[in-house]
């Protein structure tokens, strides 16, 4: 079902993606393996992740589509996991569609070939973050439907970093769905970094189901994309689940970003906290829709959401709709949103100390954006993100630049 | 150094300064006093380059250059510093980053090499001592969550870092307790040299016990109506501003 709050430009872009699916090229099988070193080298010192690379929608591996550790962690291709561990995969893949699922979710369900599968057994903490790098590189205009599945057992803990990057300038339509299932006391930190080319149409939907006392921490940074839709749907199904969301979008030129966050508090004593910030330049457009539902049983819910935007030109366009739907009476919920320009008083103050207008703007924008980077809990990642923010605001960061952690140079 | 000639300034059509004349020479300390709402802060803002004010008549020369034609940042780079009455809070911009950016730009403007990181840190440390601020200061956001006294100390700290030729301190004493006042005033005194000049805007005499002025001016009704030695400040402290007002009105009536 299409959301009635969707803007007309958003609708036009969606139609462009779906109206003629035949126009998109689909790579039906993985490309022959080439060693990762041939097209990546690490850009960040001191970060140690387990890297999982997807190229044009397929898991890149050297004969080992799934790796398992002695503690029982399984990481790799969902297509392979479906065959080898059907009991761990099929219950989730066979779940019925949800009310929130629209035609993009349906398309993904119908068409996906592969995706990343991560499984952590009870009481296991992943030694290092798992990093998903999705790359597109093709002569044709690609459509990719990846379906990722992340299952954390009771009291399991994982940091997950998802990077969406383009290698060249071809148009592509990427429609990803990630299913996250957190058992009791499980803790997932989910970092997402989006830096696609200006022709890309990127849809990322993340569906999270949380059992009691589980914690979901979501951190999303959007630097570049032609069109981008980030949808996060979180379902709290047992008490004392907690979800936290931070987001930053820096968009310019004619980019268009839609963030839609839906939080369904179904049971008592859960909480959710959200802070999204955006700087919108040139003729770019950003839409934020935060929707919190507090069901009749969900007493003592605590929910807060804030969306702050800075527009730098008269043609930059922001729509911000934080939205609460509350059916319980004993709750603490608040929401707020702002759209404005840079603070004139602060600009003046900085300039009276000899700082030129351009740099004063830069300092203020960096400060605004940096708040979000500060919530990153992996230090090396935080430093790299801050550097990217700085470069991005300086106009130095383009899609030709590296992805956040690794530098893809296809030879 | 600074020469203000027949300066008329208005905001939204309302005239606030009605012909100010003032000359400040190298090495001098001037105090501008006067009751609230007579244009003291407006004068500081116009010198800083605040754009909401319209200069309708007169001019300001700074070392022979037309100050009013200079950009806000160039005024600072040419050596003018304004200590603000209400310094702005800037969340997320650290004092270190702020000062680093400012110093780099000022030095580039003057054709000087940028400081090395080590030199910069050493300078921060030394200058923080001038107003008894701790080093922890440098990682804090500019003025965010600062007490009134900390904000004023931070202004003087910035002055110490930027080493201006002409410092204009707008009500730097307001809202300070006696200890903070001593720290701020001693800071200003330490920064004094035979070649730099200071203008202290205040309406209390107590600051002038520490920062001893060469000349005291009284700004009233948008004009400097009286100038004198430091004894004038003491007299104002004793007698208030009422007699100034009467003198001014009777002079006008004639």
XYZ file of C-alpha atoms in Angstrom:
665
model
C 0.000 0.000 0.000
C 1.391 3.352 -0.956
C 1.648 5.831 1.847
C -0.689 8.748 1.308
C 1.918 11.143 2.690
C 4.299 10.344 -0.140
C 5.291 13.390 -2.172
C 4.539 13.624 -5.863
C 8.213 13.635 -6.827
C 8.721 10.521 -4.747
C 5.815 8.891 -6.536
C 7.286 9.762 -9.922
C 10.601 8.189 -8.997
C 8.892 5.069 -7.710
C 6.992 4.791 -10.958
C 10.218 5.108 -12.903
C 11.595 2.106 -11.030
C 8.560 -0.120 -11.310
C 6.659 0.834 -14.439
C 8.843 -1.201 -16.773
C 10.787 -3.806 -14.872
C 11.994 -5.269 -18.156
C 14.207 -2.227 -18.741
C 16.502 -3.296 -15.920
C 19.271 -5.771 -16.435
C 19.450 -8.554 -13.864
C 22.643 -10.480 -13.355
C 21.347 -14.011 -12.947
C 24.484 -15.586 -11.563
C 27.664 -14.463 -9.764
C 30.574 -13.198 -11.820
C 33.686 -15.412 -11.828
C 35.664 -14.921 -8.631
C 38.486 -12.435 -8.518
C 40.605 -11.886 -5.413
C 39.225 -9.070 -3.326
C 42.649 -7.394 -3.147
C 42.382 -6.671 -6.834
C 39.679 -4.100 -6.288
C 39.852 -3.148 -2.618
C 42.351 -1.739 -0.277
C 41.630 -0.684 3.230
C 41.267 3.065 3.790
C 40.858 3.024 7.539
C 43.679 2.067 9.812
C 42.902 0.122 12.930
C 39.518 -1.117 11.837
C 39.160 -4.810 11.837
C 35.990 -6.170 10.369
C 34.841 -9.377 8.835
C 34.220 -8.164 5.315
C 31.424 -9.519 3.153
C 31.339 -8.175 -0.364
C 28.450 -8.248 -2.757
C 29.082 -7.417 -6.368
C 26.029 -6.742 -8.516
C 23.878 -8.555 -5.992
C 25.970 -11.669 -5.496
C 28.127 -12.720 -2.577
C 31.800 -12.667 -3.545
C 33.716 -15.698 -2.265
C 36.559 -18.018 -3.169
C 34.724 -21.334 -3.038
C 33.371 -20.801 0.491
C 29.928 -19.226 0.366
C 29.434 -19.717 4.113
C 31.882 -19.477 6.972
C 31.210 -20.901 10.404
C 33.208 -20.257 13.562
C 33.770 -22.673 16.469
C 31.235 -20.660 18.542
C 28.643 -21.357 15.866
C 28.523 -17.978 14.087
C 27.461 -18.434 10.471
C 28.139 -15.700 7.905
C 27.777 -15.706 4.144
C 25.443 -16.225 1.234
C 21.752 -16.481 2.016
C 21.202 -18.565 -1.121
C 23.663 -21.112 0.239
C 22.355 -20.938 3.813
C 18.879 -21.670 2.546
C 20.155 -25.015 1.255
C 22.507 -25.892 4.090
C 20.578 -24.547 7.097
C 16.931 -24.440 6.011
C 15.746 -24.648 9.633
C 17.615 -21.422 10.427
C 16.493 -19.559 7.326
C 13.119 -20.672 6.046
C 10.996 -19.748 9.063
C 11.928 -16.120 8.417
C 11.819 -16.176 4.646
C 8.387 -17.802 4.797
C 6.874 -15.213 7.116
C 3.816 -13.584 5.579
C 4.070 -10.054 4.247
C 3.352 -7.300 6.751
C 0.895 -4.425 6.471
C 3.750 -2.024 5.958
C 5.133 -3.921 2.988
C 4.589 -2.082 -0.268
C 5.287 -2.988 -3.885
C 9.052 -2.678 -3.380
C 8.977 -5.168 -0.523
C 6.810 -7.442 -2.662
C 9.219 -7.154 -5.585
C 12.128 -8.072 -3.340
C 10.267 -11.041 -1.891
C 9.504 -12.311 -5.352
C 12.800 -11.633 -7.107
C 15.674 -11.908 -4.653
C 18.528 -14.250 -5.572
C 20.990 -13.755 -2.785
C 21.779 -11.680 0.244
C 23.833 -11.756 3.391
C 23.023 -14.256 6.107
C 24.308 -13.758 9.634
C 23.475 -16.097 12.478
C 24.691 -15.782 16.062
C 23.759 -18.515 18.544
C 22.693 -17.733 22.113
C 25.227 -15.970 24.361
C 27.727 -15.355 21.582
C 29.363 -11.996 20.930
C 30.921 -11.493 17.513
C 34.612 -10.747 18.032
C 34.631 -8.061 15.375
C 32.078 -6.102 13.383
C 30.694 -7.736 10.293
C 30.753 -5.451 7.318
C 28.591 -5.716 4.252
C 29.854 -3.884 1.200
C 27.466 -3.775 -1.720
C 28.995 -2.682 -4.975
C 27.568 -2.184 -8.394
C 29.703 -2.354 -11.496
C 28.149 -3.154 -14.820
C 27.770 -1.851 -18.347
C 24.013 -2.312 -18.162
C 21.425 -0.584 -15.998
C 21.151 -3.073 -13.182
C 18.302 -4.064 -10.931
C 19.374 -5.757 -7.718
C 17.115 -7.363 -5.136
C 19.139 -8.504 -2.154
C 17.493 -9.979 0.891
C 19.619 -10.067 3.997
C 18.833 -11.974 7.155
C 20.402 -11.264 10.535
C 19.388 -13.570 13.382
C 20.747 -13.014 16.875
C 20.144 -15.640 19.564
C 19.452 -14.846 23.200
C 22.008 -12.494 24.696
C 24.026 -12.447 21.466
C 25.793 -9.259 20.406
C 26.898 -7.922 17.035
C 28.042 -4.732 15.339
C 27.090 -4.656 11.706
C 28.235 -2.110 9.120
C 26.461 -1.834 5.783
C 28.059 0.193 3.013
C 26.311 0.878 -0.249
C 28.654 2.140 -2.878
C 28.866 2.511 -6.617
C 31.998 1.994 -8.627
C 30.868 3.739 -11.786
C 28.209 6.095 -13.022
C 25.658 3.776 -14.562
C 22.089 3.990 -13.481
C 20.979 1.221 -11.160
C 17.886 0.259 -9.215
C 18.735 -1.412 -5.948
C 15.977 -2.769 -3.811
C 17.249 -4.345 -0.612
C 15.374 -5.783 2.327
C 17.127 -6.754 5.517
C 15.322 -8.866 8.090
C 16.608 -8.551 11.641
C 15.429 -10.894 14.382
C 16.610 -10.227 17.895
C 15.925 -12.810 20.594
C 15.726 -11.945 24.313
C 18.573 -9.693 25.467
C 20.218 -9.648 22.033
C 22.039 -6.457 21.059
C 22.612 -5.270 17.516
C 24.356 -2.073 16.415
C 23.507 -1.467 12.784
C 25.561 1.148 10.927
C 24.603 2.087 7.432
C 26.613 4.258 5.063
C 25.192 5.258 1.720
C 27.392 6.842 -0.906
C 26.000 6.009 -4.319
C 26.327 7.730 -7.652
C 23.847 10.413 -8.694
C 22.083 8.041 -11.079
C 21.352 5.389 -8.494
C 17.924 4.557 -7.161
C 18.449 2.908 -3.821
C 15.812 1.342 -1.583
C 16.863 -0.020 1.770
C 14.190 -1.562 3.931
C 15.109 -2.946 7.322
C 12.531 -4.953 9.285
C 13.386 -5.528 12.903
C 11.538 -7.766 15.308
C 12.618 -7.447 18.902
C 11.992 -9.829 21.784
C 12.190 -8.887 25.467
C 15.077 -6.721 26.680
C 16.712 -6.725 23.263
C 18.454 -3.573 22.030
C 18.533 -2.276 18.497
C 20.853 0.623 17.705
C 20.549 2.067 14.224
C 22.926 4.621 12.731
C 22.473 5.833 9.164
C 24.683 8.223 7.205
C 23.629 9.326 3.752
C 26.248 11.180 1.729
C 25.264 10.702 -1.883
C 22.588 9.067 -3.955
C 20.330 9.939 -6.841
C 17.237 8.762 -5.084
C 17.317 6.994 -1.791
C 14.655 5.560 0.427
C 15.504 4.278 3.837
C 12.707 2.448 5.510
C 13.125 1.017 8.943
C 10.235 -0.883 10.514
C 10.683 -1.950 14.102
C 8.294 -4.246 15.941
C 8.532 -4.572 19.700
C 6.812 -7.852 20.499
C 7.966 -8.417 24.084
C 8.425 -6.013 26.996
C 11.565 -3.988 27.673
C 12.768 -3.919 24.107
C 14.674 -0.767 23.212
C 15.431 0.896 19.893
C 17.639 3.915 19.147
C 17.977 5.643 15.791
C 20.460 8.224 14.609
C 20.526 9.518 11.082
C 22.359 12.119 9.051
C 21.739 13.091 5.453
C 23.837 15.557 3.501
C 22.243 16.041 0.137
C 22.810 18.510 -2.660
C 22.317 19.021 -6.405
C 19.128 17.219 -7.367
C 19.417 14.392 -4.886
C 16.345 13.132 -3.158
C 16.246 11.253 0.116
C 13.251 9.744 1.894
C 13.576 8.448 5.422
C 10.622 6.531 6.779
C 10.887 5.103 10.239
C 8.054 3.123 11.688
C 8.096 1.917 15.269
C 5.393 -0.389 16.511
C 5.225 -0.565 20.301
C 2.956 -3.573 20.775
C 3.692 -4.429 24.400
C 4.386 -2.558 27.666
C 7.650 -1.067 28.911
C 9.483 -0.597 25.636
C 11.245 2.516 24.440
C 12.425 4.179 21.254
C 14.590 7.256 20.694
C 15.234 8.908 17.388
C 17.364 11.824 16.186
C 17.733 12.517 12.465
C 19.502 15.554 11.050
C 19.877 16.803 7.524
C 21.611 19.514 5.536
C 19.881 20.110 2.240
C 21.607 22.181 -0.427
C 20.968 23.294 -4.027
C 17.717 21.812 -5.314
C 17.890 18.667 -3.223
C 14.863 17.240 -1.485
C 14.630 15.412 1.819
C 11.530 13.910 3.371
C 11.398 12.581 6.869
C 8.482 10.550 8.127
C 8.692 9.152 11.610
C 5.715 7.134 12.691
C 5.401 5.754 16.211
C 2.463 3.556 17.094
C 1.716 2.803 20.738
C -0.803 -0.049 20.909
C -3.461 -0.183 23.646
C -1.447 -2.718 25.679
C 1.808 -0.822 25.395
C 1.633 1.002 28.735
C 4.684 2.821 30.035
C 6.105 3.222 26.553
C 8.760 5.928 26.249
C 9.128 7.277 22.724
C 10.921 10.366 21.476
C 11.706 11.509 17.985
C 13.412 14.626 16.692
C 14.195 15.691 13.159
C 16.312 18.780 12.485
C 17.073 20.242 9.094
C 19.138 23.044 7.666
C 18.303 24.265 4.200
C 21.053 26.187 2.448
C 19.161 27.534 -0.549
C 15.663 28.705 -1.383
C 15.229 25.736 -3.684
C 16.178 23.078 -1.180
C 13.094 21.214 -0.086
C 12.408 19.541 3.244
C 9.297 17.852 4.523
C 9.412 16.672 8.093
C 6.585 14.719 9.666
C 7.183 13.203 13.054
C 3.983 11.403 13.825
C 2.665 9.751 16.983
C -0.292 7.398 17.093
C -1.041 6.563 20.704
C -3.688 4.173 22.037
C -2.332 3.644 25.556
C -2.761 6.216 28.329
C 0.300 5.774 30.525
C 3.075 6.758 28.123
C 5.811 9.348 27.695
C 6.017 10.376 24.082
C 7.318 13.490 22.403
C 8.299 14.625 18.974
C 9.785 17.695 17.406
C 11.030 18.917 14.111
C 12.778 21.992 12.783
C 13.670 23.305 9.373
C 15.813 26.421 9.255
C 18.913 28.184 8.090
C 22.274 28.548 9.744
C 22.251 30.711 12.851
C 22.998 34.326 11.792
C 24.240 35.291 15.242
C 26.732 32.428 15.268
C 27.869 33.312 11.740
C 28.490 36.899 12.815
C 30.357 35.847 15.931
C 32.688 33.552 13.986
C 33.371 36.218 11.374
C 34.270 38.820 14.022
C 37.159 36.507 14.881
C 38.565 36.716 11.354
C 36.893 33.639 9.889
C 35.555 34.133 6.375
C 31.931 33.503 5.560
C 32.595 30.246 3.765
C 34.595 28.759 6.612
C 32.133 30.022 9.197
C 29.375 28.196 7.350
C 31.554 25.129 7.191
C 32.242 25.173 10.918
C 28.553 25.487 11.735
C 27.476 22.800 9.295
C 30.169 20.460 10.500
C 29.124 21.020 14.096
C 25.509 20.313 13.218
C 26.350 17.114 11.359
C 29.066 15.953 13.673
C 26.675 15.449 16.539
C 25.346 12.399 14.762
C 28.815 10.993 14.049
C 29.562 11.305 17.747
C 27.069 8.579 18.537
C 29.121 5.986 16.660
C 30.538 3.496 19.107
C 33.380 2.164 16.936
C 36.171 4.760 17.176
C 37.887 4.094 13.857
C 34.549 4.231 12.087
C 33.654 7.458 13.854
C 36.893 9.120 12.757
C 36.418 8.010 9.186
C 32.829 9.256 9.139
C 33.886 12.623 10.534
C 36.490 12.892 7.816
C 33.842 12.047 5.248
C 31.494 14.677 6.645
C 34.271 17.245 6.444
C 35.108 16.283 2.880
C 31.485 16.144 1.895
C 30.744 19.619 3.256
C 33.875 20.929 1.575
C 32.628 19.542 -1.704
C 35.621 17.221 -1.928
C 33.712 13.992 -1.601
C 32.139 12.638 -4.708
C 30.988 9.229 -5.632
C 34.416 8.642 -7.172
C 35.767 8.795 -3.686
C 36.124 5.661 -1.702
C 33.468 3.946 0.264
C 33.773 4.616 3.942
C 36.139 1.856 4.842
C 37.606 0.408 1.708
C 38.646 1.822 -1.540
C 37.114 0.072 -4.480
C 39.219 0.381 -7.608
C 38.156 -2.207 -10.074
C 41.179 -3.013 -12.138
C 44.423 54.421 15.283
C 40.639 54.778 15.319
C 38.892 57.943 14.291
C 35.116 58.227 14.413
C 33.710 61.316 12.756
C 30.132 62.527 13.106
C 28.762 58.982 13.120
C 25.019 58.669 12.687
C 23.527 55.195 12.923
C 19.953 54.028 12.802
C 18.130 50.765 12.970
C 14.789 50.308 11.222
C 14.552 54.068 10.752
C 15.199 54.897 14.396
C 18.316 56.968 14.949
C 20.473 55.638 17.762
C 23.822 57.346 17.274
C 23.438 61.018 16.496
C 26.884 62.268 15.621
C 29.585 60.483 17.609
C 33.115 61.846 17.460
C 35.925 59.869 19.019
C 39.633 59.501 18.477
C 41.719 56.730 19.977
C 45.486 56.696 19.641
C 47.983 53.904 19.935
C 48.516 52.684 23.480
C 45.495 54.465 24.967
C 42.749 53.086 27.154
C 39.356 54.710 26.772
C 36.241 54.073 28.790
C 32.806 54.751 27.371
C 30.182 55.069 30.043
C 26.581 56.045 30.106
C 23.141 54.867 31.139
C 21.396 51.947 29.423
C 19.967 52.487 25.984
C 22.165 55.398 24.943
C 23.927 53.589 22.097
C 27.053 52.125 23.699
C 26.522 48.603 22.383
C 25.385 49.953 19.018
C 28.716 51.692 18.663
C 30.559 48.413 19.348
C 28.327 46.517 16.918
C 28.870 49.029 14.132
C 32.623 48.805 14.574
C 32.325 44.992 14.485
C 30.337 45.198 11.241
C 26.886 44.092 12.286
C 24.772 44.445 9.202
C 21.391 45.349 10.707
C 22.559 48.896 11.428
C 22.475 51.662 8.842
C 25.216 54.232 8.931
C 23.454 57.316 7.615
C 26.211 59.863 8.083
C 29.836 60.174 9.113
C 32.735 57.774 8.861
C 35.124 55.586 10.799
C 38.801 55.519 9.913
C 40.973 52.727 11.203
C 44.687 53.295 10.618
C 43.645 55.584 7.792
C 41.381 52.996 6.102
C 37.634 53.292 5.725
C 36.452 50.740 8.257
C 32.848 50.714 7.100
C 33.881 49.363 3.718
C 35.714 46.398 5.207
C 34.131 42.957 5.633
C 33.482 41.710 9.142
C 36.344 39.231 8.965
C 38.806 41.739 7.494
C 38.210 44.073 10.420
C 39.287 41.250 12.724
C 42.249 40.425 10.500
C 43.301 44.075 10.595
C 43.459 43.809 14.369
C 40.066 44.786 15.767
C 38.573 42.624 18.488
C 35.137 42.988 20.037
C 34.457 41.398 23.390
C 30.713 40.828 23.334
C 28.238 41.470 26.080
C 26.297 38.324 25.170
C 28.657 35.860 23.461
C 26.815 33.341 21.291
C 26.745 29.646 22.131
C 27.891 27.491 19.241
C 27.209 23.834 19.993
C 29.523 21.374 18.312
C 32.320 23.830 17.456
C 35.209 23.259 19.840
C 37.142 26.258 21.109
C 40.343 24.711 19.796
C 38.935 24.291 16.298
C 37.432 27.775 16.411
C 40.690 29.431 17.433
C 42.717 27.307 15.034
C 40.533 28.389 12.122
C 40.568 32.035 13.184
C 44.337 32.171 13.712
C 45.060 30.402 10.443
C 42.952 32.878 8.523
C 44.330 35.926 10.287
C 47.909 34.763 9.754
C 47.284 33.988 6.092
C 45.812 37.464 5.638
C 48.954 38.960 7.144
C 51.203 36.775 5.016
C 52.437 34.755 7.964
C 53.027 31.016 8.096
C 50.395 29.017 9.984
C 51.353 27.855 13.456
C 52.374 24.242 13.821
C 50.105 22.050 15.905
C 52.654 22.124 18.705
C 52.993 25.908 18.635
C 49.234 26.265 18.606
C 48.725 23.994 21.591
C 51.435 25.770 23.516
C 49.797 29.090 22.761
C 46.363 27.829 23.866
C 47.874 26.680 27.124
C 49.658 29.957 27.801
C 46.747 32.167 26.901
C 44.273 30.144 28.938
C 46.355 31.080 31.994
C 45.721 34.777 31.351
C 42.119 34.334 32.457
C 42.690 31.293 34.665
C 40.871 28.886 32.394
C 41.828 25.231 32.405
C 43.079 23.382 29.374
C 39.967 21.237 29.337
C 38.396 24.326 27.824
C 39.787 23.598 24.384
C 37.626 20.564 23.727
C 34.429 22.234 24.913
C 31.995 23.774 22.473
C 32.187 27.547 22.150
C 30.278 29.051 25.099
C 27.895 26.089 25.278
C 26.737 25.618 28.836
C 29.194 28.248 30.065
C 28.286 30.346 33.076
C 28.118 34.112 32.578
C 31.587 34.462 34.054
C 33.043 31.698 31.865
C 31.646 33.333 28.758
C 33.350 36.622 29.595
C 36.599 34.868 30.432
C 36.357 33.049 27.131
C 36.039 36.403 25.356
C 39.238 37.647 26.959
C 40.905 34.320 26.211
C 40.057 34.797 22.523
C 41.432 38.315 22.724
C 44.656 36.895 24.150
C 44.859 34.378 21.311
C 44.177 36.876 18.532
C 46.409 39.656 19.925
C 44.406 42.585 18.548
C 45.664 46.120 18.046
C 42.341 47.548 19.152
C 40.087 45.740 21.616
C 36.589 46.965 22.317
C 35.095 45.315 25.374
C 31.345 45.700 25.559
C 30.038 45.372 29.128
C 32.640 42.766 29.881
C 31.937 43.325 33.569
C 28.189 42.737 33.453
C 26.972 39.703 35.313
C 30.312 39.008 36.959
C 30.863 38.409 40.637
C 33.800 40.160 42.249
C 36.261 37.264 41.720
C 35.358 36.800 38.081
C 35.601 40.548 37.585
C 39.118 40.548 39.015
C 40.169 37.651 36.750
C 38.722 39.250 33.635
C 40.103 42.700 34.412
C 43.558 41.371 35.278
C 43.494 39.425 32.023
C 42.844 42.592 30.072
C 45.580 44.426 31.979
C 48.098 41.655 31.243
C 47.366 41.968 27.550
C 48.025 45.693 27.531
C 51.043 46.929 25.608
C 52.324 50.357 24.520
C 51.164 49.697 20.971
C 47.669 48.319 21.447
C 44.576 50.232 22.469
C 41.544 49.305 24.513
C 38.028 50.656 24.690
C 36.043 49.593 27.724
C 32.301 50.035 27.548
C 30.703 49.867 30.958
C 28.251 51.592 33.166
C 29.973 50.799 36.424
C 33.118 52.360 37.690
C 34.332 49.220 39.500
C 35.940 47.698 36.368
C 37.978 50.865 35.973
C 39.692 50.236 39.313
C 41.531 47.473 37.479
C 41.649 48.757 33.936
C 42.673 52.365 34.431
C 41.506 54.556 31.559
C 43.366 57.485 30.043
C 40.123 59.063 28.947
C 36.531 58.593 30.092
C 33.649 59.475 27.771
C 29.988 59.712 28.564
C 27.642 58.605 25.816
C 24.185 60.024 26.182
C 21.345 60.337 23.694
C 23.545 59.003 20.875
C 26.368 61.470 21.397
C 29.484 61.788 23.472
C 28.418 64.583 25.757
C 31.362 64.688 28.104
C 34.948 63.485 28.155
C 37.432 63.659 30.965
C 40.105 61.923 32.976
C 39.580 58.810 35.113
C 38.211 61.050 37.872
C 35.103 61.526 35.750
C 34.295 57.856 36.263
C 34.546 58.271 40.018
C 32.299 61.286 39.889
C 29.727 59.345 37.873
C 29.907 56.544 40.410
C 29.196 59.032 43.188
C 26.613 61.231 41.507
C 24.962 58.963 38.934
C 24.003 60.134 35.463
C 21.232 62.547 36.353
C 23.492 65.621 36.404
C 24.884 64.684 32.988
C 21.370 64.577 31.688
C 20.549 67.954 33.196
C 23.729 69.514 31.856
C 22.994 68.107 28.412
C 19.406 69.278 28.403
C 20.200 72.762 29.619
C 22.996 73.038 27.027
C 20.497 72.000 24.376
C 17.926 74.452 25.610
C 20.279 77.373 25.155
